[in-house]
């Protein structure tokens, strides 16, 4: 019985291979885009986890100073009080082609370091090699190559067990490389402590215990970024499911007669349901597998850019190679299966209600069953619920809930709105053919509405994301001009050389602006506290987005602090509030400045005031104001006089270029996903038109019989499709702008910590409109071509079959 | 996990020739070598000798608690040099390792500490005497009056040691030969400290009294290439006499040596072959068989005793593992002592 | 007795009774025409007998099986075995070829008989059409396939609901001839719903439904 029934169900697909292909393709596209994003996220997350495991970070509580490093003597004192700690000294070491993170650990005390153990096994490194001068550097092969290209560095050993861009070494080697003796950056609190220790709070009240869980700043920062990607992946997934939903619905509807006959011939409903579930599961697995392969390819293509973004923006150690992870495969297939069943739920439910007898109307497969007004009502309700979520809850998730409500609600509103538009349009029609075309479009609408919804979403996402990216670029370029006012930036080897350079420059430059900062902990977050001198460079250029009167006087006198937008939003500090910069040192916030591209908080106040509290502030970096025409000469003179390596002297233009490059990379991914989504939507229209085709003939044949030529009918087919697409695109514009607003004002603020002004780009919209027209036109072309070449006998058949 | 790091640090210098124990069998390139006839000088030699590869300050004590039970403690500070000099800060090539143990008839607690010289986390100063690593220390105004402290996750002790006799120099005025090939070390002891103090167990503090023995030894190559372990005894007899004896096990047969210490502290070196030790019973400890009952005979002194571990499971599960624990002595002489065994794999 | 309908009543929700205590008997090999005006309940009675629908009271026994005791599974099994239906709309499976459609019911019942099937194909004049699909056949041809599909399972009772209602006069006569001939050949019972007196006259007996009751 089963075999006969299965053969029968299968015969439908054998007779309609295009339908099957479309169903599988929709599913593959949905799964593909979704799993591409998931693969990228998983790769990045596993990189973080691996880095954490490789370096032993994130597993232990740590001791940190409220500001700056911990004196070595403090470490020894705590050790001699019995506390089992491991000292770490870290810092960035400039190298041509980008600096690297040097992580110096006390090899005798530090917990598991797979890189060391593995390396020692392979190369037979002796402790003397690692612990005695010149020491030993361990790094990933890529990083190792760059290190080896440098003269004067210790020998380098390669190890895969390290994150990209990190150089692991003994703390004794690190203090020489970083030129920082008698201090450590942080202390790991080891798990096994002796009994009866005096509490750390008594022994070291000035040091803070930072719990292992609370310290995952990288995860916190990058989570937003990943959520962003995930949202785009889900959007693509949803658009893909529209296709699946349409195809499954159509296939069920087309098989309604078959289903009834099968039951009349004695196939129990339960068996039939199981068979159809099995069929769907099979499709889900096939489509899902193809989708996974697709996703892998897409992810592998996008990952290098994402990795570059994550490294550039967050310093997150992600490299560009994609590894296939079993959990990813499982999750992708699960999503495919869940998606198929979600998209088929309605059809399956109807199947269980199909009576054996009763003959139904011919045209029931579309999303009907829900009256137009009810659909409009639900759509409006979803939009309202989205905004309500935003009003009630905070955070990125609320932002996305709002976006989800907005998009789904707008999609549901689309058919009612189009119906309205068509009704209005038909009022303007002249002649009988025009009236027929309008009426026919309305009749077609239910069958096309899902595809048009997909197009609406894709267009809106494109407008929204395009607006965001372009606004970003415009704002960011302007901001860079303000913020990077100095013509030349120089980094000295040490404080002594810094002082020397400053003295040397005194007579040669218009101004020398020291860039001196220390790391402080404010509200459990690392903030970089800068001391600045009073200079018009700041007064004229600094991009303040909120300020009190006399803001610069207050800062110059050390009576107020400026903080960056990220910190202001995260800690909810605004002009008028007070911020505690160091234990016992609080200042009123007098201004907030925009600080794009920086994931961490920043604060600044007068240099003398800061030096009073933190006397040993490093003095190695300067911004140099000079006539731009002389900047080049000054640079080479500086390099010669102080034997500075090229990377220690960076002209303004180079920084701007590299900053812009990072941002371009950031949006490569969203851009790519955008284009793909639009492609999926176009595909959805094509499939809808193709499936409508079977129903089209009985509608077209009478018109043909009344004397309208086939090529006219074909042209009208394309015209109708394009007209619907244009109407959808026009409706997508306001939606896209709301989306852009949400991205700029809500999502960005949550994800990156800054809010951008919105700029409008009508030319982009025009291009998108054209793209929609082309998409819809191309999608309609295939059915139209069929129409054009349809033998008259087929059209006659319509009459022959009608009893 | 640090264990593996330490193995990385201590075992690898051996390279392919991984014979000998804990790096003692290697050549002494660049390191000073003990010489016969070089007189020891105090208090200077209580301090560290960075020019030698390896050195230790080794205290064992057999104790009786106010609860009437027997206890043993060990306090050891090892120095291992990667290069024969000292530098300040993290640049120092001197590595330090502390072992502390507390043995009861049914429990054995062990703790280990590692440190680098140069930053002040561990070290030894001769005068006033102080040897320390982290919060473990052995210090006193001089070598005759010492406070001894250490603690681990489950135990702690704080003892006062008062010398009851003179220092004893082993071998030829402190030059102690360790093999037929002539490898040697500098070796002296204070075998007779009276001890009072407290130890803290998971069950609470215990006051106790007893006897402690301190060994000092440094060298750069004390073992021959074929020697792979030793059995070392420090015994205090009820009549006031004492015996230090060791057997180095090697491919070419055993090498035995020792010192007989009279009740007055006078030392008689016992050259190779005079002492005979025979294992009587093996105990399964940490996955290997270790002799925990011995017969020791020294015909010259009409000595024939049986030595039995207070707790056969006194295994030191440290970076390089070994057996070390208190023993009871019966036979021609009764007494107490400590036994150390290495190289049973 | 092949079919025993015993005081069966049926009312659709919110309507007047369609059938009111109807009783009908049909012996093995007997052919009965069920006539009546539109809405008289004849199709309803046929669907009840065909285990396609459920009655409110009374009892229907088909080849010894009482329908009231059957669940959906049991009714389906009955439709696969003892019963076969020929519908007015043919109800062929559009994605299966003529050959596959002919064999389909038998395969579903698990009782394929190749010789019998080929005999049926010959008798119904379908041999040349086996590779075609239903949409490529005329109405008369489609109904002949439907008859072949029904008889391929050698049902004890064949039910036909206006089998020629969708056919022109010539096709109608040909199809009816074929069906009655084959029914006689297989010896199965036939309950045929029709509004045509001419057709009814060709069967053994006529039962006339009027106002929900058998006249």
mmCIF file of C-alpha atoms in Angstrom, chain B residues 37-321:
data_model
loop_
_atom_site.group_PDB
_atom_site.id
_atom_site.type_symbol
_atom_site.label_atom_id
_atom_site.label_comp_id
_atom_site.label_asym_id
_atom_site.label_seq_id
_atom_site.Cartn_x
_atom_site.Cartn_y
_atom_site.Cartn_z
ATOM 1 C CA UNK B 37 89.859 20.014 50.279
ATOM 2 C CA UNK B 38 87.871 23.184 49.755
ATOM 3 C CA UNK B 39 86.945 24.055 53.345
ATOM 4 C CA UNK B 40 83.359 25.032 54.027
ATOM 5 C CA UNK B 41 82.892 28.445 55.602
ATOM 6 C CA UNK B 42 79.941 29.525 57.690
ATOM 7 C CA UNK B 43 77.698 31.386 57.698
ATOM 8 C CA UNK B 44 78.584 32.050 54.035
ATOM 9 C CA UNK B 45 77.895 28.483 52.896
ATOM 10 C CA UNK B 46 74.438 28.468 54.487
ATOM 11 C CA UNK B 47 73.531 30.791 51.600
ATOM 12 C CA UNK B 48 73.057 30.025 47.920
ATOM 13 C CA UNK B 49 75.812 29.034 45.483
ATOM 14 C CA UNK B 50 74.492 30.253 42.099
ATOM 15 C CA UNK B 51 77.601 29.032 40.265
ATOM 16 C CA UNK B 52 76.566 25.418 40.974
ATOM 17 C CA UNK B 53 73.783 23.802 39.008
ATOM 18 C CA UNK B 54 71.771 22.430 41.872
ATOM 19 C CA UNK B 55 71.418 22.979 45.592
ATOM 20 C CA UNK B 56 69.016 22.255 48.422
ATOM 21 C CA UNK B 57 67.997 23.117 51.967
ATOM 22 C CA UNK B 58 66.299 20.007 53.241
ATOM 23 C CA UNK B 59 64.562 19.616 56.601
ATOM 24 C CA UNK B 60 62.805 16.501 57.841
ATOM 25 C CA UNK B 61 61.356 16.091 61.313
ATOM 26 C CA UNK B 62 59.925 13.178 63.248
ATOM 27 C CA UNK B 63 57.365 14.507 65.674
ATOM 28 C CA UNK B 64 54.973 13.365 68.359
ATOM 29 C CA UNK B 65 51.737 15.254 68.846
ATOM 30 C CA UNK B 66 50.029 16.152 72.081
ATOM 31 C CA UNK B 67 47.470 13.625 70.880
ATOM 32 C CA UNK B 68 50.166 10.918 71.160
ATOM 33 C CA UNK B 69 50.290 10.249 67.453
ATOM 34 C CA UNK B 70 53.432 10.191 65.274
ATOM 35 C CA UNK B 71 53.885 12.792 62.557
ATOM 36 C CA UNK B 72 56.527 13.675 60.046
ATOM 37 C CA UNK B 73 57.132 16.884 58.155
ATOM 38 C CA UNK B 74 59.338 17.813 55.247
ATOM 39 C CA UNK B 75 60.427 21.275 54.151
ATOM 40 C CA UNK B 76 62.674 21.550 51.108
ATOM 41 C CA UNK B 77 63.891 24.393 48.985
ATOM 42 C CA UNK B 78 65.585 23.393 45.739
ATOM 43 C CA UNK B 79 67.617 25.713 43.577
ATOM 44 C CA UNK B 80 68.182 24.815 39.927
ATOM 45 C CA UNK B 81 70.325 27.089 37.789
ATOM 46 C CA UNK B 82 69.947 27.458 34.040
ATOM 47 C CA UNK B 83 73.194 29.398 33.951
ATOM 48 C CA UNK B 84 75.967 29.792 36.537
ATOM 49 C CA UNK B 85 75.218 33.367 37.552
ATOM 50 C CA UNK B 86 72.514 35.566 39.044
ATOM 51 C CA UNK B 87 70.749 38.557 37.472
ATOM 52 C CA UNK B 88 68.130 40.944 38.777
ATOM 53 C CA UNK B 89 64.439 40.706 37.988
ATOM 54 C CA UNK B 90 62.879 38.325 35.512
ATOM 55 C CA UNK B 91 66.243 37.985 33.782
ATOM 56 C CA UNK B 92 67.520 35.706 36.563
ATOM 57 C CA UNK B 93 68.522 32.191 35.447
ATOM 58 C CA UNK B 94 68.042 30.810 38.968
ATOM 59 C CA UNK B 95 64.892 28.723 39.437
ATOM 60 C CA UNK B 96 63.517 27.778 42.831
ATOM 61 C CA UNK B 97 61.231 24.986 43.862
ATOM 62 C CA UNK B 98 59.750 24.314 47.280
ATOM 63 C CA UNK B 99 58.325 21.025 48.532
ATOM 64 C CA UNK B 100 56.430 20.727 51.794
ATOM 65 C CA UNK B 101 54.852 17.592 53.175
ATOM 66 C CA UNK B 102 53.072 16.468 56.284
ATOM 67 C CA UNK B 103 52.759 12.757 57.028
ATOM 68 C CA UNK B 104 50.440 11.085 59.531
ATOM 69 C CA UNK B 105 50.044 7.321 59.875
ATOM 70 C CA UNK B 106 47.102 7.477 57.453
ATOM 71 C CA UNK B 107 47.412 10.712 55.492
ATOM 72 C CA UNK B 108 50.105 12.374 53.432
ATOM 73 C CA UNK B 109 49.794 16.026 52.365
ATOM 74 C CA UNK B 110 52.031 17.572 49.722
ATOM 75 C CA UNK B 111 52.463 21.074 48.367
ATOM 76 C CA UNK B 112 54.820 22.525 45.803
ATOM 77 C CA UNK B 113 55.940 26.045 44.913
ATOM 78 C CA UNK B 114 57.881 27.358 41.935
ATOM 79 C CA UNK B 115 59.592 30.693 41.536
ATOM 80 C CA UNK B 116 62.248 32.525 39.649
ATOM 81 C CA UNK B 117 65.109 34.203 41.418
ATOM 82 C CA UNK B 118 65.826 37.851 40.878
ATOM 83 C CA UNK B 119 62.409 39.275 41.690
ATOM 84 C CA UNK B 120 62.477 38.371 45.396
ATOM 85 C CA UNK B 121 59.803 35.723 45.295
ATOM 86 C CA UNK B 122 62.270 33.055 46.443
ATOM 87 C CA UNK B 123 65.876 32.974 47.619
ATOM 88 C CA UNK B 124 68.298 32.334 50.448
ATOM 89 C CA UNK B 125 70.391 34.812 52.412
ATOM 90 C CA UNK B 126 73.183 33.514 54.645
ATOM 91 C CA UNK B 127 73.362 36.078 57.405
ATOM 92 C CA UNK B 128 70.930 36.609 58.976
ATOM 93 C CA UNK B 129 69.775 33.296 57.637
ATOM 94 C CA UNK B 130 66.590 33.205 55.618
ATOM 95 C CA UNK B 131 65.428 30.740 52.987
ATOM 96 C CA UNK B 132 62.027 31.405 51.423
ATOM 97 C CA UNK B 133 59.690 30.766 48.550
ATOM 98 C CA UNK B 134 56.371 32.618 48.562
ATOM 99 C CA UNK B 135 55.114 32.515 52.153
ATOM 100 C CA UNK B 136 57.132 29.430 53.090
ATOM 101 C CA UNK B 137 60.226 30.313 55.045
ATOM 102 C CA UNK B 138 62.974 29.008 57.211
ATOM 103 C CA UNK B 139 64.664 31.842 59.068
ATOM 104 C CA UNK B 140 66.462 32.659 62.228
ATOM 105 C CA UNK B 141 68.989 34.908 63.705
ATOM 106 C CA UNK B 142 71.476 32.121 62.936
ATOM 107 C CA UNK B 143 71.573 28.536 61.794
ATOM 108 C CA UNK B 144 71.027 27.295 65.383
ATOM 109 C CA UNK B 145 67.620 28.842 65.952
ATOM 110 C CA UNK B 146 65.244 28.547 63.069
ATOM 111 C CA UNK B 147 61.547 29.164 62.506
ATOM 112 C CA UNK B 148 60.063 26.902 59.867
ATOM 113 C CA UNK B 149 56.747 27.565 58.115
ATOM 114 C CA UNK B 150 54.857 26.211 55.155
ATOM 115 C CA UNK B 151 51.278 25.630 54.148
ATOM 116 C CA UNK B 152 49.293 23.957 51.445
ATOM 117 C CA UNK B 153 45.624 23.756 50.589
ATOM 118 C CA UNK B 154 44.903 21.343 53.461
ATOM 119 C CA UNK B 155 47.731 21.688 55.916
ATOM 120 C CA UNK B 156 50.138 24.111 57.535
ATOM 121 C CA UNK B 157 52.936 23.955 60.076
ATOM 122 C CA UNK B 158 54.834 26.465 62.129
ATOM 123 C CA UNK B 159 57.784 25.015 64.030
ATOM 124 C CA UNK B 160 60.720 26.296 66.116
ATOM 125 C CA UNK B 161 64.021 24.459 65.674
ATOM 126 C CA UNK B 162 66.831 24.685 68.185
ATOM 127 C CA UNK B 163 70.155 22.976 67.418
ATOM 128 C CA UNK B 164 71.331 20.509 70.079
ATOM 129 C CA UNK B 165 74.805 19.869 68.650
ATOM 130 C CA UNK B 166 77.376 20.948 66.046
ATOM 131 C CA UNK B 167 77.087 20.849 62.262
ATOM 132 C CA UNK B 168 78.200 17.566 60.744
ATOM 133 C CA UNK B 169 80.304 17.596 57.553
ATOM 134 C CA UNK B 170 79.935 14.446 55.486
ATOM 135 C CA UNK B 171 82.639 12.663 53.508
ATOM 136 C CA UNK B 172 85.957 14.380 53.480
ATOM 137 C CA UNK B 173 85.194 17.588 55.476
ATOM 138 C CA UNK B 174 82.002 18.144 53.497
ATOM 139 C CA UNK B 175 83.201 16.707 50.164
ATOM 140 C CA UNK B 176 80.868 13.777 49.639
ATOM 141 C CA UNK B 177 81.647 11.289 46.884
ATOM 142 C CA UNK B 178 78.607 9.943 45.063
ATOM 143 C CA UNK B 179 79.971 7.328 42.654
ATOM 144 C CA UNK B 180 82.896 5.085 41.784
ATOM 145 C CA UNK B 181 83.721 7.678 39.071
ATOM 146 C CA UNK B 182 84.298 10.322 41.697
ATOM 147 C CA UNK B 183 81.238 12.533 41.182
ATOM 148 C CA UNK B 184 80.750 14.475 44.363
ATOM 149 C CA UNK B 185 78.860 17.197 46.127
ATOM 150 C CA UNK B 186 79.322 19.481 49.074
ATOM 151 C CA UNK B 187 77.244 18.061 51.900
ATOM 152 C CA UNK B 188 76.759 19.047 55.512
ATOM 153 C CA UNK B 189 73.981 18.562 58.041
ATOM 154 C CA UNK B 190 72.553 19.691 61.316
ATOM 155 C CA UNK B 191 71.169 16.300 62.425
ATOM 156 C CA UNK B 192 69.954 17.281 65.836
ATOM 157 C CA UNK B 193 67.347 19.992 66.224
ATOM 158 C CA UNK B 194 64.871 19.951 69.073
ATOM 159 C CA UNK B 195 61.486 20.904 67.701
ATOM 160 C CA UNK B 196 58.371 22.468 69.187
ATOM 161 C CA UNK B 197 55.453 23.906 67.331
ATOM 162 C CA UNK B 198 52.036 23.458 65.835
ATOM 163 C CA UNK B 199 50.700 21.883 62.745
ATOM 164 C CA UNK B 200 47.278 22.490 61.291
ATOM 165 C CA UNK B 201 45.298 19.667 59.773
ATOM 166 C CA UNK B 202 41.831 19.734 58.250
ATOM 167 C CA UNK B 203 40.664 18.434 61.642
ATOM 168 C CA UNK B 204 42.329 21.253 63.594
ATOM 169 C CA UNK B 205 45.648 22.293 65.156
ATOM 170 C CA UNK B 206 47.985 19.842 66.903
ATOM 171 C CA UNK B 207 50.791 20.887 69.239
ATOM 172 C CA UNK B 208 53.904 18.753 68.993
ATOM 173 C CA UNK B 209 57.517 18.170 69.865
ATOM 174 C CA UNK B 210 60.246 16.118 68.276
ATOM 175 C CA UNK B 211 63.463 16.045 66.391
ATOM 176 C CA UNK B 212 64.541 17.584 63.079
ATOM 177 C CA UNK B 213 67.409 16.970 60.684
ATOM 178 C CA UNK B 214 68.620 19.564 58.185
ATOM 179 C CA UNK B 215 70.681 18.669 55.127
ATOM 180 C CA UNK B 216 72.565 21.089 52.922
ATOM 181 C CA UNK B 217 73.954 19.938 49.628
ATOM 182 C CA UNK B 218 75.067 21.561 46.376
ATOM 183 C CA UNK B 219 76.824 20.391 43.293
ATOM 184 C CA UNK B 220 76.755 20.473 39.527
ATOM 185 C CA UNK B 221 76.979 16.765 38.694
ATOM 186 C CA UNK B 222 76.493 14.530 41.685
ATOM 187 C CA UNK B 223 75.463 11.349 39.831
ATOM 188 C CA UNK B 224 77.142 9.086 37.314
ATOM 189 C CA UNK B 225 75.428 8.570 33.977
ATOM 190 C CA UNK B 226 74.407 5.010 34.901
ATOM 191 C CA UNK B 227 72.985 5.868 38.307
ATOM 192 C CA UNK B 228 69.228 6.073 38.212
ATOM 193 C CA UNK B 229 68.055 6.481 41.775
ATOM 194 C CA UNK B 230 68.891 6.364 45.423
ATOM 195 C CA UNK B 231 67.687 5.221 48.847
ATOM 196 C CA UNK B 232 68.611 7.655 51.550
ATOM 197 C CA UNK B 233 68.235 7.201 55.309
ATOM 198 C CA UNK B 234 68.584 9.653 58.204
ATOM 199 C CA UNK B 235 68.125 7.762 61.456
ATOM 200 C CA UNK B 236 68.200 8.978 65.072
ATOM 201 C CA UNK B 237 68.622 6.216 67.657
ATOM 202 C CA UNK B 238 67.311 6.316 71.180
ATOM 203 C CA UNK B 239 70.890 6.170 72.566
ATOM 204 C CA UNK B 240 71.712 9.527 70.958
ATOM 205 C CA UNK B 241 73.760 8.174 68.059
ATOM 206 C CA UNK B 242 72.719 8.914 64.472
ATOM 207 C CA UNK B 243 73.270 7.478 61.035
ATOM 208 C CA UNK B 244 73.114 9.054 57.606
ATOM 209 C CA UNK B 245 73.280 6.361 54.936
ATOM 210 C CA UNK B 246 72.541 6.201 51.235
ATOM 211 C CA UNK B 247 72.650 3.710 48.450
ATOM 212 C CA UNK B 248 72.979 4.929 44.837
ATOM 213 C CA UNK B 249 71.632 2.310 42.470
ATOM 214 C CA UNK B 250 73.537 2.009 39.231
ATOM 215 C CA UNK B 251 74.127 -0.203 36.229
ATOM 216 C CA UNK B 252 77.538 -1.197 37.631
ATOM 217 C CA UNK B 253 76.183 -2.125 41.041
ATOM 218 C CA UNK B 254 75.282 -0.146 44.112
ATOM 219 C CA UNK B 255 77.348 2.589 45.694
ATOM 220 C CA UNK B 256 76.793 2.987 49.436
ATOM 221 C CA UNK B 257 78.064 5.671 51.711
ATOM 222 C CA UNK B 258 77.151 7.317 54.992
ATOM 223 C CA UNK B 259 78.192 8.995 58.187
ATOM 224 C CA UNK B 260 78.037 7.640 61.720
ATOM 225 C CA UNK B 261 77.353 10.434 64.176
ATOM 226 C CA UNK B 262 78.184 9.928 67.806
ATOM 227 C CA UNK B 263 76.023 11.200 70.637
ATOM 228 C CA UNK B 264 78.471 14.078 70.968
ATOM 229 C CA UNK B 265 78.107 15.019 67.305
ATOM 230 C CA UNK B 266 81.395 13.544 66.153
ATOM 231 C CA UNK B 267 81.244 12.277 62.559
ATOM 232 C CA UNK B 268 82.761 9.082 61.102
ATOM 233 C CA UNK B 269 82.557 8.747 57.299
ATOM 234 C CA UNK B 270 81.468 5.319 56.093
ATOM 235 C CA UNK B 271 83.022 4.589 52.680
ATOM 236 C CA UNK B 272 81.478 2.467 49.925
ATOM 237 C CA UNK B 273 80.613 -1.114 50.918
ATOM 238 C CA UNK B 274 80.400 -0.824 54.690
ATOM 239 C CA UNK B 275 76.651 -0.362 54.834
ATOM 240 C CA UNK B 276 74.279 -2.976 53.531
ATOM 241 C CA UNK B 277 70.600 -2.282 52.822
ATOM 242 C CA UNK B 278 68.084 -4.896 51.724
ATOM 243 C CA UNK B 279 64.445 -4.179 50.820
ATOM 244 C CA UNK B 280 62.087 -6.539 52.659
ATOM 245 C CA UNK B 281 58.615 -5.471 51.591
ATOM 246 C CA UNK B 282 57.241 -3.694 48.536
ATOM 247 C CA UNK B 283 54.172 -1.511 48.649
ATOM 248 C CA UNK B 284 52.112 -0.422 45.673
ATOM 249 C CA UNK B 285 52.323 3.340 45.631
ATOM 250 C CA UNK B 286 51.070 5.633 42.853
ATOM 251 C CA UNK B 287 51.100 2.826 40.325
ATOM 252 C CA UNK B 288 54.544 1.421 41.105
ATOM 253 C CA UNK B 289 56.226 -0.857 43.621
ATOM 254 C CA UNK B 290 58.272 0.883 46.293
ATOM 255 C CA UNK B 291 60.170 -0.822 49.171
ATOM 256 C CA UNK B 292 58.728 0.446 52.407
ATOM 257 C CA UNK B 293 60.411 -2.048 54.826
ATOM 258 C CA UNK B 294 64.154 -2.454 54.912
ATOM 259 C CA UNK B 295 66.960 -4.241 56.714
ATOM 260 C CA UNK B 296 70.029 -2.095 57.281
ATOM 261 C CA UNK B 297 73.225 -3.598 58.665
ATOM 262 C CA UNK B 298 76.471 -1.896 59.615
ATOM 263 C CA UNK B 299 78.711 -4.629 61.108
ATOM 264 C CA UNK B 300 81.353 -2.060 62.168
ATOM 265 C CA UNK B 301 78.901 -0.599 64.670
ATOM 266 C CA UNK B 302 77.132 -3.912 65.416
ATOM 267 C CA UNK B 303 74.072 -2.351 63.877
ATOM 268 C CA UNK B 304 71.294 -4.500 62.426
ATOM 269 C CA UNK B 305 67.906 -2.881 62.253
ATOM 270 C CA UNK B 306 64.584 -3.118 60.512
ATOM 271 C CA UNK B 307 63.195 0.098 59.098
ATOM 272 C CA UNK B 308 59.500 0.496 58.408
ATOM 273 C CA UNK B 309 57.561 3.394 56.955
ATOM 274 C CA UNK B 310 55.127 5.153 59.301
ATOM 275 C CA UNK B 311 52.881 5.612 56.262
ATOM 276 C CA UNK B 312 53.837 3.553 53.192
ATOM 277 C CA UNK B 313 51.863 5.912 50.983
ATOM 278 C CA UNK B 314 54.147 8.903 51.578
ATOM 279 C CA UNK B 315 54.386 9.647 47.891
ATOM 280 C CA UNK B 316 55.509 13.092 46.790
ATOM 281 C CA UNK B 317 53.301 13.727 43.759
ATOM 282 C CA UNK B 318 55.319 16.747 42.731
ATOM 283 C CA UNK B 319 56.842 17.837 39.416
ATOM 284 C CA UNK B 320 59.382 15.079 39.744
ATOM 285 C CA UNK B 321 57.766 12.474 41.993
#
